[in-house]
Amino acid sequence: MSTHARWKLPLGTAGVLVLAVGAWLVFGGQAPEDTAPSAPPATVTQAPSPPPVFASTPAVPRSKDGGLDLVGAAAAQVQAAPPDEEAAPYPVDLEALRAKLPGNLYFEMDAPTKDPAELSRREGVKAKWNALYGKVLSNEASEEEVHQYYEHRRQVSEDAIAFATTMLQDYGDKLPSEHRGLLELSVNMHRTRLAEIPRQESDALARREAHAQRQKEWRAGGGRQP
């Protein structure tokens, strides 16, 4: 029997577990703020410090950019589950969770699907937010666009917290302890992100204003270097 059968999920092998472990899982494991454009300004970004991790949380591998590879960790947990004589269904009802959390971004962006049209739509949404993030980084976004980007990040983290906490409340006593640890890690990490958003938004607006002022001075000088 395949090791995957031990934690058979109703809508995909790792679909339910990958839902809330992180970075966003609404973006296939990586939020747009974690993916810089091909040539971002060297001076406008700094690597965030890793969020605190619950003592009971299993070790989580790092992605190539040094971030937490939570999707990889989730997949590893599923694959590492020992075989069993009788495969049991994963104890999570996605439709019940959907009814409790209408509008949650997990169902819009990360619920398991093989529909090519839906997958293409999701890729388009990812591209949209990555493009806006590039404008924020390069100080080319309008003030409204800066607010729009960080409001989206708030929704991403708030929805991740809502999903993970609801899953823990409804199914925590039925989930393997390592899966509970990953869900707790998701809540912890997204709370840290939410706490950082006001400062990051303020910094982005300040950089934008300074950039606009430099451009104004440059134009006033006839476009010549001082």
Coordinates of N, CA and C in Angstrom, one line a residue, residues 54-218:
F54 N 6.2 27.6 17.6 CA 5.8 26.9 18.8 C 6.8 25.8 19.1
A55 N 7.0 25.6 20.3 CA 8.0 24.6 20.7 C 7.7 23.2 20.2
S56 N 6.3 22.9 20.1 CA 5.9 21.6 19.7 C 5.9 21.4 18.2
T57 N 6.2 22.5 17.4 CA 6.1 22.4 16.0 C 7.2 21.6 15.4
P58 N 7.0 20.7 14.5 CA 8.1 19.9 13.9 C 9.0 20.8 13.1
A59 N 10.3 20.4 12.9 CA 11.2 21.1 12.2 C 10.7 21.4 10.7
V60 N 10.9 22.6 10.2 CA 10.4 23.0 8.9 C 11.5 23.3 8.0
P61 N 11.6 22.7 6.8 CA 12.7 23.0 5.9 C 12.7 24.4 5.4
R62 N 13.8 24.9 4.9 CA 13.9 26.2 4.3 C 13.8 26.2 2.8
S63 N 13.2 27.2 2.2 CA 13.1 27.3 0.8 C 14.4 27.9 0.3
K64 N 14.6 28.0 -1.0 CA 15.8 28.4 -1.6 C 16.2 29.8 -1.2
D65 N 15.2 30.7 -0.9 CA 15.5 32.0 -0.5 C 15.6 32.2 1.0
G66 N 15.6 31.1 1.7 CA 15.8 31.1 3.1 C 14.5 31.2 3.9
G67 N 13.4 31.3 3.3 CA 12.1 31.3 4.0 C 11.7 30.0 4.4
L68 N 10.6 29.9 5.2 CA 10.0 28.7 5.6 C 9.3 28.0 4.5
D69 N 9.8 26.7 4.1 CA 9.2 26.0 3.1 C 8.0 25.1 3.7
L70 N 6.9 25.8 4.0 CA 5.8 25.1 4.7 C 5.1 24.1 3.8
V71 N 5.0 24.5 2.5 CA 4.3 23.5 1.6 C 5.1 22.2 1.5
G72 N 6.4 22.4 1.4 CA 7.3 21.2 1.4 C 7.2 20.4 2.7
A73 N 7.1 21.1 3.8 CA 6.9 20.5 5.1 C 5.6 19.7 5.2
A74 N 4.5 20.3 4.6 CA 3.2 19.6 4.7 C 3.3 18.4 3.8
A75 N 3.9 18.5 2.6 CA 4.0 17.3 1.8 C 4.8 16.2 2.4
A76 N 5.9 16.6 3.1 CA 6.7 15.6 3.8 C 6.0 14.9 4.9
Q77 N 5.1 15.7 5.6 CA 4.4 15.1 6.7 C 3.4 14.0 6.1
V78 N 2.8 14.4 5.0 CA 1.8 13.4 4.4 C 2.6 12.2 3.9
Q79 N 3.7 12.4 3.2 CA 4.4 11.3 2.6 C 5.1 10.4 3.7
A80 N 5.4 11.0 4.8 CA 6.1 10.2 5.9 C 5.1 9.4 6.8
A81 N 3.8 9.6 6.5 CA 2.8 8.9 7.4 C 3.0 7.4 7.1
P82 N 3.0 6.6 8.2 CA 3.2 5.2 8.0 C 2.1 4.5 7.4
P83 N 2.3 3.4 6.6 CA 1.2 2.7 6.0 C 0.3 2.0 7.0
D84 N -0.9 1.8 6.7 CA -1.8 1.2 7.6 C -2.6 0.1 6.9
E85 N -3.1 -0.9 7.6 CA -3.8 -1.9 6.9 C -5.1 -1.4 6.3
E86 N -5.7 -0.5 6.9 CA -7.0 0.1 6.3 C -6.8 1.6 6.2
A87 N -6.9 2.1 5.0 CA -6.7 3.5 4.7 C -8.0 4.2 5.3
A88 N -7.7 5.3 6.0 CA -8.9 6.1 6.5 C -8.9 7.4 5.8
P89 N -10.1 7.9 5.6 CA -10.3 9.2 5.0 C -9.7 10.3 5.9
Y90 N -9.2 11.4 5.3 CA -8.7 12.5 6.1 C -9.9 13.1 6.9
P91 N -9.8 13.4 8.2 CA -10.9 13.8 8.9 C -11.3 15.3 8.8
V92 N -11.4 15.8 7.6 CA -11.7 17.2 7.4 C -12.8 17.3 6.3
D93 N -13.8 18.0 6.5 CA -14.9 18.2 5.6 C -14.7 19.6 5.0
L94 N -14.1 19.7 3.8 CA -13.9 21.0 3.2 C -15.2 21.8 2.9
E95 N -16.2 21.1 2.5 CA -17.5 21.8 2.2 C -18.1 22.4 3.5
A96 N -17.9 21.7 4.6 CA -18.4 22.3 5.9 C -17.6 23.5 6.2
L97 N -16.3 23.5 6.0 CA -15.4 24.7 6.2 C -15.8 25.8 5.3
R98 N -16.1 25.5 4.0 CA -16.4 26.5 3.1 C -17.7 27.2 3.5
A99 N -18.7 26.5 4.0 CA -19.9 27.1 4.5 C -19.7 28.0 5.7
K100 N -18.7 27.6 6.5 CA -18.4 28.5 7.7 C -17.6 29.7 7.3
L101 N -16.9 29.6 6.2 CA -15.9 30.7 5.9 C -16.2 31.2 4.5
P102 N -17.4 31.8 4.2 CA -17.7 32.3 2.9 C -16.7 33.4 2.5
G103 N -16.2 33.3 1.3 CA -15.3 34.4 0.8 C -13.8 34.2 1.2
N104 N -13.5 33.1 2.0 CA -12.1 32.9 2.4 C -11.3 32.6 1.2
L105 N -10.1 33.3 1.1 CA -9.2 33.2 -0.1 C -8.7 31.7 -0.3
Y106 N -8.8 30.9 0.7 CA -8.3 29.5 0.4 C -9.2 28.9 -0.7
F107 N -10.5 29.1 -0.6 CA -11.4 28.5 -1.6 C -11.3 29.2 -2.9
E108 N -10.9 30.4 -2.9 CA -10.8 31.1 -4.2 C -9.5 30.8 -4.9
M109 N -8.4 30.5 -4.1 CA -7.1 30.4 -4.7 C -6.4 29.1 -4.5
D110 N -6.7 28.3 -3.5 CA -5.9 27.1 -3.2 C -6.6 25.8 -3.0
A111 N -7.9 25.8 -3.0 CA -8.7 24.6 -2.9 C -8.3 23.7 -4.0
P112 N -8.1 22.4 -3.8 CA -7.6 21.4 -4.8 C -8.5 21.5 -6.0
T113 N -7.9 21.5 -7.2 CA -8.7 21.5 -8.5 C -7.8 21.0 -9.6
K114 N -8.4 20.4 -10.6 CA -7.6 20.0 -11.8 C -8.2 20.7 -13.0
D115 N -9.1 21.7 -12.8 CA -9.8 22.4 -13.9 C -8.8 23.3 -14.5
P116 N -8.5 23.2 -15.8 CA -7.5 24.0 -16.4 C -7.9 25.5 -16.4
A117 N -9.2 25.8 -16.6 CA -9.6 27.2 -16.6 C -9.5 27.8 -15.3
E118 N -9.7 27.0 -14.2 CA -9.6 27.6 -12.9 C -8.1 27.8 -12.5
L119 N -7.3 26.8 -12.9 CA -5.9 27.0 -12.7 C -5.3 28.2 -13.4
S120 N -5.8 28.4 -14.6 CA -5.3 29.6 -15.4 C -5.8 30.9 -14.7
R121 N -7.0 30.9 -14.2 CA -7.5 32.1 -13.5 C -6.6 32.4 -12.3
R122 N -6.3 31.4 -11.5 CA -5.5 31.6 -10.4 C -4.1 32.1 -10.7
E123 N -3.5 31.6 -11.8 CA -2.2 32.1 -12.2 C -2.3 33.6 -12.6
G124 N -3.5 34.0 -13.2 CA -3.7 35.4 -13.5 C -3.7 36.3 -12.3
V125 N -4.4 35.8 -11.3 CA -4.5 36.5 -10.0 C -3.1 36.7 -9.4
K126 N -2.4 35.6 -9.4 CA -1.0 35.7 -8.8 C -0.2 36.7 -9.6
A127 N -0.3 36.7 -10.9 CA 0.5 37.6 -11.7 C 0.1 39.0 -11.4
K128 N -1.2 39.3 -11.2 CA -1.7 40.6 -10.9 C -1.0 41.2 -9.6
W129 N -1.0 40.4 -8.6 CA -0.5 40.8 -7.3 C 1.0 40.9 -7.3
N130 N 1.7 40.0 -8.1 CA 3.1 40.1 -8.2 C 3.5 41.4 -8.9
A131 N 2.7 41.7 -10.0 CA 3.0 43.0 -10.7 C 2.8 44.2 -9.9
L132 N 1.8 44.2 -9.0 CA 1.6 45.3 -8.2 C 2.7 45.4 -7.1
Y133 N 3.1 44.3 -6.6 CA 4.2 44.3 -5.7 C 5.5 44.9 -6.3
G134 N 5.7 44.6 -7.6 CA 6.9 45.1 -8.3 C 6.8 46.6 -8.3
K135 N 5.6 47.2 -8.6 CA 5.4 48.6 -8.6 C 5.6 49.2 -7.2
V136 N 5.2 48.6 -6.2 CA 5.4 49.1 -4.8 C 6.9 49.1 -4.5
L137 N 7.6 48.0 -4.9 CA 9.1 48.0 -4.6 C 9.8 49.0 -5.4
S138 N 9.4 49.3 -6.6 CA 10.1 50.3 -7.5 C 9.6 51.7 -7.3
N139 N 8.7 51.9 -6.3 CA 8.2 53.2 -6.0 C 7.4 53.8 -7.1
E140 N 6.8 53.0 -8.0 CA 6.0 53.4 -9.1 C 4.5 53.3 -8.9
A141 N 4.2 52.7 -7.8 CA 2.7 52.5 -7.5 C 2.2 53.8 -6.9
S142 N 0.9 54.1 -7.3 CA 0.2 55.2 -6.7 C -0.1 55.0 -5.2
E143 N -0.4 56.1 -4.5 CA -0.8 55.9 -3.1 C -1.9 54.9 -2.9
E144 N -2.9 55.0 -3.8 CA -4.0 54.1 -3.8 C -3.6 52.7 -4.0
E145 N -2.7 52.5 -4.9 CA -2.2 51.1 -5.2 C -1.4 50.5 -4.0
V146 N -0.6 51.4 -3.3 CA 0.1 50.9 -2.1 C -0.9 50.4 -1.1
H147 N -1.9 51.2 -0.9 CA -3.0 50.8 0.1 C -3.7 49.6 -0.3
Q148 N -3.9 49.4 -1.6 CA -4.6 48.3 -2.2 C -3.7 47.0 -1.9
Y149 N -2.4 47.1 -2.2 CA -1.6 46.0 -2.0 C -1.5 45.5 -0.6
Y150 N -1.4 46.4 0.4 CA -1.2 46.0 1.8 C -2.6 45.6 2.3
E151 N -3.7 46.1 1.8 CA -5.0 45.7 2.2 C -5.2 44.2 1.8
H152 N -4.7 43.9 0.6 CA -4.7 42.5 0.1 C -3.9 41.6 1.0
R153 N -2.7 42.1 1.4 CA -1.9 41.2 2.3 C -2.6 41.0 3.7
R154 N -3.3 42.0 4.1 CA -4.1 41.8 5.4 C -5.1 40.7 5.2
Q155 N -5.8 40.8 4.1 CA -6.8 39.8 3.9 C -6.3 38.4 3.7
V156 N -5.1 38.3 3.1 CA -4.4 37.0 2.9 C -4.1 36.4 4.3
S157 N -3.5 37.2 5.2 CA -3.2 36.7 6.5 C -4.4 36.4 7.4
E158 N -5.4 37.4 7.3 CA -6.6 37.2 8.1 C -7.3 35.9 7.7
D159 N -7.4 35.7 6.4 CA -8.1 34.5 5.9 C -7.3 33.2 6.3
A160 N -6.0 33.3 6.2 CA -5.2 32.1 6.6 C -5.4 31.8 8.1
I161 N -5.4 32.8 8.9 CA -5.7 32.6 10.4 C -7.1 32.0 10.6
A162 N -8.1 32.6 9.9 CA -9.4 32.1 10.1 C -9.5 30.7 9.7
F163 N -8.9 30.3 8.6 CA -9.0 28.9 8.1 C -8.3 28.0 9.1
A164 N -7.1 28.3 9.5 CA -6.4 27.4 10.3 C -7.0 27.3 11.7
T165 N -7.5 28.4 12.3 CA -8.1 28.3 13.6 C -9.4 27.5 13.6
T166 N -10.2 27.7 12.5 CA -11.4 27.0 12.4 C -11.2 25.5 12.2
M167 N -10.2 25.2 11.4 CA -9.8 23.7 11.2 C -9.4 23.1 12.6
L168 N -8.6 23.9 13.3 CA -8.1 23.4 14.6 C -9.3 23.2 15.6
Q169 N -10.2 24.2 15.6 CA -11.4 24.1 16.5 C -12.3 22.9 16.1
D170 N -12.5 22.7 14.8 CA -13.4 21.7 14.4 C -12.8 20.3 14.3
Y171 N -11.5 20.2 14.0 CA -10.9 18.9 13.8 C -9.7 18.6 14.5
G172 N -9.3 19.6 15.4 CA -8.0 19.5 16.1 C -7.8 18.2 16.8
D173 N -8.9 17.7 17.5 CA -8.7 16.4 18.2 C -8.7 15.2 17.3
K174 N -8.9 15.4 16.0 CA -8.9 14.2 15.1 C -7.6 14.2 14.2
L175 N -6.9 15.4 14.2 CA -5.7 15.5 13.4 C -4.5 14.9 14.0
P176 N -3.5 14.4 13.2 CA -2.2 14.0 13.8 C -1.5 15.2 14.4
S177 N -0.8 15.0 15.5 CA -0.1 16.1 16.2 C 0.8 16.9 15.3
E178 N 1.5 16.3 14.3 CA 2.3 17.1 13.4 C 1.5 18.0 12.5
H179 N 0.3 17.6 12.2 CA -0.5 18.5 11.3 C -1.0 19.6 12.2
R180 N -1.4 19.4 13.4 CA -1.8 20.5 14.3 C -0.7 21.5 14.5
G181 N 0.6 21.0 14.6 CA 1.7 21.9 14.7 C 1.9 22.8 13.5
L182 N 1.7 22.2 12.3 CA 1.8 23.0 11.1 C 0.7 24.1 11.0
L183 N -0.5 23.7 11.5 CA -1.6 24.7 11.5 C -1.3 25.8 12.5
E184 N -0.8 25.4 13.7 CA -0.4 26.4 14.7 C 0.7 27.3 14.2
L185 N 1.6 26.8 13.4 CA 2.7 27.6 12.9 C 2.1 28.6 11.9
S186 N 1.1 28.2 11.1 CA 0.5 29.1 10.1 C -0.1 30.3 10.9
V187 N -0.9 30.0 11.9 CA -1.5 31.1 12.7 C -0.4 32.0 13.3
N188 N 0.6 31.4 13.8 CA 1.7 32.2 14.5 C 2.3 33.1 13.4
M189 N 2.7 32.5 12.3 CA 3.4 33.3 11.3 C 2.5 34.4 10.7
H190 N 1.2 34.1 10.4 CA 0.4 35.2 9.9 C 0.1 36.3 10.9
R191 N 0.0 36.0 12.1 CA -0.2 37.0 13.1 C 1.1 37.9 13.2
T192 N 2.2 37.3 13.0 CA 3.5 38.1 12.9 C 3.4 39.0 11.7
R193 N 3.0 38.5 10.6 CA 2.9 39.3 9.4 C 1.9 40.5 9.5
L194 N 0.8 40.2 10.1 CA -0.2 41.2 10.3 C 0.3 42.4 11.2
A195 N 1.1 42.0 12.2 CA 1.7 43.0 13.1 C 2.7 43.9 12.3
E196 N 3.3 43.3 11.3 CA 4.4 44.1 10.5 C 3.8 44.9 9.4
I197 N 2.6 44.7 9.0 CA 2.0 45.4 7.8 C 1.9 46.9 8.0
P198 N 1.5 47.4 9.2 CA 1.4 48.9 9.3 C 2.7 49.6 9.0
R199 N 3.8 49.0 9.6 CA 5.1 49.6 9.4 C 5.6 49.5 7.9
Q200 N 5.3 48.3 7.3 CA 5.7 48.1 5.9 C 5.0 49.0 5.0
E201 N 3.7 49.2 5.3 CA 2.9 50.1 4.4 C 3.4 51.5 4.6
S202 N 3.6 51.9 5.8 CA 4.1 53.3 6.1 C 5.5 53.5 5.4
D203 N 6.4 52.5 5.4 CA 7.7 52.6 4.8 C 7.5 52.8 3.3
A204 N 6.6 52.0 2.7 CA 6.4 52.0 1.3 C 5.9 53.4 0.8
L205 N 5.0 53.9 1.6 CA 4.5 55.3 1.3 C 5.5 56.3 1.4
A206 N 6.4 56.2 2.4 CA 7.5 57.2 2.6 C 8.5 57.1 1.4
R207 N 8.8 55.9 1.0 CA 9.7 55.7 -0.1 C 9.1 56.3 -1.4
R208 N 7.8 56.0 -1.6 CA 7.2 56.6 -2.7 C 7.2 58.1 -2.8
E209 N 6.9 58.7 -1.6 CA 7.0 60.2 -1.5 C 8.4 60.7 -1.8
A210 N 9.4 60.1 -1.2 CA 10.7 60.5 -1.4 C 11.1 60.4 -2.9
H211 N 10.7 59.3 -3.5 CA 11.0 59.1 -4.9 C 10.3 60.1 -5.8
A212 N 9.0 60.4 -5.5 CA 8.3 61.5 -6.2 C 9.0 62.8 -6.1
Q213 N 9.5 63.1 -4.9 CA 10.2 64.4 -4.7 C 11.5 64.5 -5.5
R214 N 12.2 63.4 -5.5 CA 13.5 63.4 -6.3 C 13.1 63.6 -7.8
Q215 N 12.1 62.9 -8.3 CA 11.7 63.1 -9.7 C 11.3 64.6 -10.0
K216 N 10.6 65.2 -9.0 CA 10.1 66.6 -9.2 C 11.3 67.5 -9.3
E217 N 12.3 67.3 -8.4 CA 13.5 68.1 -8.4 C 14.3 67.9 -9.7
W218 N 14.3 66.6 -10.1 CA 15.1 66.3 -11.4 C 14.5 67.1 -12.5

